[in-house]
Every structure is written in C-alpha cells, then in structure tokens.
PDB file of C-alpha atoms in Angstrom:
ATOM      1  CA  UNK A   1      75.735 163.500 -26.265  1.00  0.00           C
ATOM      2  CA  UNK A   2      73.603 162.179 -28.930  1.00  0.00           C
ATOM      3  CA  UNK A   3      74.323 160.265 -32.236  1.00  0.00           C
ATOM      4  CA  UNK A   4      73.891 163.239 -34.567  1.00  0.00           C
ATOM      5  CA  UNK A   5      75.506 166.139 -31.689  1.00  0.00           C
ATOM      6  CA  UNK A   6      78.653 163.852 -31.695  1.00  0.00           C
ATOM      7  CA  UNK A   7      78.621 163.072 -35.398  1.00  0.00           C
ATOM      8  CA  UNK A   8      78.314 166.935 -35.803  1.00  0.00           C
ATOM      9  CA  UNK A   9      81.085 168.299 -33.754  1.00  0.00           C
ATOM     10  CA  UNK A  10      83.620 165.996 -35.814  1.00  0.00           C
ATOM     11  CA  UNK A  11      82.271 167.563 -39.361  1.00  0.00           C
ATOM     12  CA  UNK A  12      84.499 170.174 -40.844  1.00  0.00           C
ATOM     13  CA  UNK A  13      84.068 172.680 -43.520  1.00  0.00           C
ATOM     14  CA  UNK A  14      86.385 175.181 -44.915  1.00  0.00           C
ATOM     15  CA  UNK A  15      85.533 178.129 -47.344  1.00  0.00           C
ATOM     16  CA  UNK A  16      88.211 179.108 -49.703  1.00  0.00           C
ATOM     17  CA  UNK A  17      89.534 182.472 -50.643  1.00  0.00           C
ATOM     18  CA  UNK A  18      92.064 182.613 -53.276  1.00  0.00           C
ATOM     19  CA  UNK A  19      93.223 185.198 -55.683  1.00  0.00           C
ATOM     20  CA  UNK A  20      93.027 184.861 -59.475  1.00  0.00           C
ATOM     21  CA  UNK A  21      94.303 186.205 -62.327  1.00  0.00           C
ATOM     22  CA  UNK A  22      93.784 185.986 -65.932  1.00  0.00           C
ATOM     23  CA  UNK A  23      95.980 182.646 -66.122  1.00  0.00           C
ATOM     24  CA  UNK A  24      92.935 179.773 -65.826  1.00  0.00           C
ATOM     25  CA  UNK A  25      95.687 177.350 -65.529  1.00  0.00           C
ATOM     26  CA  UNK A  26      97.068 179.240 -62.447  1.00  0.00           C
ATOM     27  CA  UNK A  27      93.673 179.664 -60.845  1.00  0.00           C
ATOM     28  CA  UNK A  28      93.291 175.831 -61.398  1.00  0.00           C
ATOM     29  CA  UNK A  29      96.518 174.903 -59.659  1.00  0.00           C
ATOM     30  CA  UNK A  30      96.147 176.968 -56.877  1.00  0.00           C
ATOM     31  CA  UNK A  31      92.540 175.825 -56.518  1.00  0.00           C
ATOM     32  CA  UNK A  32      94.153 172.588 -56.558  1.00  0.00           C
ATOM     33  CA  UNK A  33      96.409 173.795 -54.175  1.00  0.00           C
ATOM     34  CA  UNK A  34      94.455 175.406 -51.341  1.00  0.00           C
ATOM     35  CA  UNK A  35      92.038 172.153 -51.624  1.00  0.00           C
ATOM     36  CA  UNK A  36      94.701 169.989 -50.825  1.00  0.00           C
ATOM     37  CA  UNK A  37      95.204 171.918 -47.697  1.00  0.00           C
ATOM     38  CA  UNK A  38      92.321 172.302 -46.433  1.00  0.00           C
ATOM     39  CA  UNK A  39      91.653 168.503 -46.383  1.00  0.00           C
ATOM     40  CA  UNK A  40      95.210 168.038 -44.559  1.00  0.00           C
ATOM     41  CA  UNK A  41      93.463 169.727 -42.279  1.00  0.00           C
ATOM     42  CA  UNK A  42      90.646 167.387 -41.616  1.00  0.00           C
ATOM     43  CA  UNK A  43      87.854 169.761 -44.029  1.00  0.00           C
ATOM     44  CA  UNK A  44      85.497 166.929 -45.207  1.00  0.00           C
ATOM     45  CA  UNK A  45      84.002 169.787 -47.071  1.00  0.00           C
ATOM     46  CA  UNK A  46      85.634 172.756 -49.507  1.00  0.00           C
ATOM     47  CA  UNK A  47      83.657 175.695 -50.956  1.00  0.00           C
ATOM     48  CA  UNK A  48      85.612 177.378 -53.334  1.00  0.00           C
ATOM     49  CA  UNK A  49      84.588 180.756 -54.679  1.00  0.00           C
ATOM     50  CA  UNK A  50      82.750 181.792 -57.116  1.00  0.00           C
ATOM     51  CA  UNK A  51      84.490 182.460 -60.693  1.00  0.00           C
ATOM     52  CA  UNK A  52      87.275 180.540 -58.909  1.00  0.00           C
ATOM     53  CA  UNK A  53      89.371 179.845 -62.375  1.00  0.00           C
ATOM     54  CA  UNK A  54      88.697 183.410 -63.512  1.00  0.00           C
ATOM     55  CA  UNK A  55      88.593 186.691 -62.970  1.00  0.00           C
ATOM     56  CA  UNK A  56      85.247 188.430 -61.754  1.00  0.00           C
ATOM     57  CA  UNK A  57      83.083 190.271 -64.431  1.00  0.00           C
ATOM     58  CA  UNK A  58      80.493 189.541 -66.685  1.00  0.00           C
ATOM     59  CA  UNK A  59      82.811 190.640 -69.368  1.00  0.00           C
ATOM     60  CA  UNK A  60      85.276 187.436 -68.123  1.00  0.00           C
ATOM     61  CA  UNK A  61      82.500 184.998 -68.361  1.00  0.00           C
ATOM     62  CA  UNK A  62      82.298 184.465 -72.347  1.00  0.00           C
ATOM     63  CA  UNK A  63      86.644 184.281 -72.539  1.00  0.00           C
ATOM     64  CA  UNK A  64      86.165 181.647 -69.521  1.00  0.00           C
ATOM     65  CA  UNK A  65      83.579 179.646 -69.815  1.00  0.00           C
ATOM     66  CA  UNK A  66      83.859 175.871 -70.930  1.00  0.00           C
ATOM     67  CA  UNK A  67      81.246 172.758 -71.281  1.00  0.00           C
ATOM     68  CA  UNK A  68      80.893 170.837 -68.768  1.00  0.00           C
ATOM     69  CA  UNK A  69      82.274 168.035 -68.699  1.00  0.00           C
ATOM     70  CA  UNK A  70      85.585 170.323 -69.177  1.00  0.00           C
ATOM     71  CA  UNK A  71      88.529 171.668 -67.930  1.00  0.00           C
ATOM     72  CA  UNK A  72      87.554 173.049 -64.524  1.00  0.00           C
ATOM     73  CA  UNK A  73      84.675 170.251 -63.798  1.00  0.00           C
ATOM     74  CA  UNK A  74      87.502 167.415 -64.209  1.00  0.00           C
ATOM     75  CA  UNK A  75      89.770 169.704 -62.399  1.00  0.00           C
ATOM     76  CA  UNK A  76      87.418 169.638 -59.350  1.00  0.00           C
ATOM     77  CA  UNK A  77      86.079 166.059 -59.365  1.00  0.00           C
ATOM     78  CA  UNK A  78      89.839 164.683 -59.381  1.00  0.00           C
ATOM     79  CA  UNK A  79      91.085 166.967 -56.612  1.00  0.00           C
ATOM     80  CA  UNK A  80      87.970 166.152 -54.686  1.00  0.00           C
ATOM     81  CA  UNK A  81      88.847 162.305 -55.297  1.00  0.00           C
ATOM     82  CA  UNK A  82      92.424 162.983 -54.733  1.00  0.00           C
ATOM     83  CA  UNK A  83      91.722 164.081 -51.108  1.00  0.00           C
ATOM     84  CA  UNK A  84      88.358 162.593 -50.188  1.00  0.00           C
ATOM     85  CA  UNK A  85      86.306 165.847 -50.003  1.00  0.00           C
ATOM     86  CA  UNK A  86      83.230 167.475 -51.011  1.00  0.00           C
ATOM     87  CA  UNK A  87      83.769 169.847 -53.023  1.00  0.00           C
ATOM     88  CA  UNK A  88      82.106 172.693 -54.726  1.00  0.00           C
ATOM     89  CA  UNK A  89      83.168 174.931 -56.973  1.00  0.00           C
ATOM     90  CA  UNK A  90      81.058 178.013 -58.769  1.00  0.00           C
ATOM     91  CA  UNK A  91      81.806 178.725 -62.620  1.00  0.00           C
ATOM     92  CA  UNK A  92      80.295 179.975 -65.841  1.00  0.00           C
ATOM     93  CA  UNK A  93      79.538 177.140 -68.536  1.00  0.00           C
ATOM     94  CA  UNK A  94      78.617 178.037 -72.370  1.00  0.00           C
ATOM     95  CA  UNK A  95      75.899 177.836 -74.286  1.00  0.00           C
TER      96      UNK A  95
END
C-alpha cells in the first residue's frame, strides 16, 4: 500500500444532519453538540448543513443573518478548535 492509499483509508469525514428550529441559540448548541460527536468518533472532518443555525427559507435569511465575524462564525471556529476538526458550516451573512 502506498503513502497516500494508507494515509487515505485513515481519513474520516462525517456529514451532519440536525434539526432546527427558530431558537439560533438551540441550533448553535446542538451544532455544537453533534460536532463534538462526530470527532469522538475519529471525523477529522464535519460538514454541517446548510442554514444550520436557522430555519430553511429565504424568508429566514434576513431575521438570521449576522456579520461575519459573528455569532455563528465564532461558534464554529471554537468548536472546530475545541475538537481538532475541519469544519464547515453554510449560513447567510448581511449586507
């Protein structure tokens, strides 16, 4: 087995599901939450969904949306510290 083949077969991703609600602070913590787990479970990479700390809808997206740096973005760059992931997370930012 070569370099790269057995560097490759150790790598491990996981793609996150998780409800939401109209509670950002929820989302977040669960976000938080399901992170966490994934990287307990050796994921050296997370991919959370889309609109993860809101609902879905273009009518969400103005009620939601933050600047970046903000709420969410610190959210995800200390639970990706936290746990020694990757991670990326979708979202809306304002104008």
């Amino acid at each position: 087995m070569s370099a790269v083949s057995k560097a490759m077969s150790k790598f491990r991703l996981a793609v996150v599901q998780l409800h939401v609600t109209s509670v950002k602070a929820d989302n977040l913590s669960r976000a938080r939450r399901l992170v966490k787990e994934a990287a307990g479970q050796g994921s050296q990479l997370v991919l959370l969904p889309e609109c993860f700390n809101s609902p879905y809808g273009t009518g969400f997206f103005s009620q939601y949306a933050e600047r970046i740096p903000g709420e969410s973005t610190q959210l995800l760059s200390d639970t990706a510290k936290e746990n020694k992931v990757y991670l990326v997370g979708g979202k809306e930012a304002s104008d």
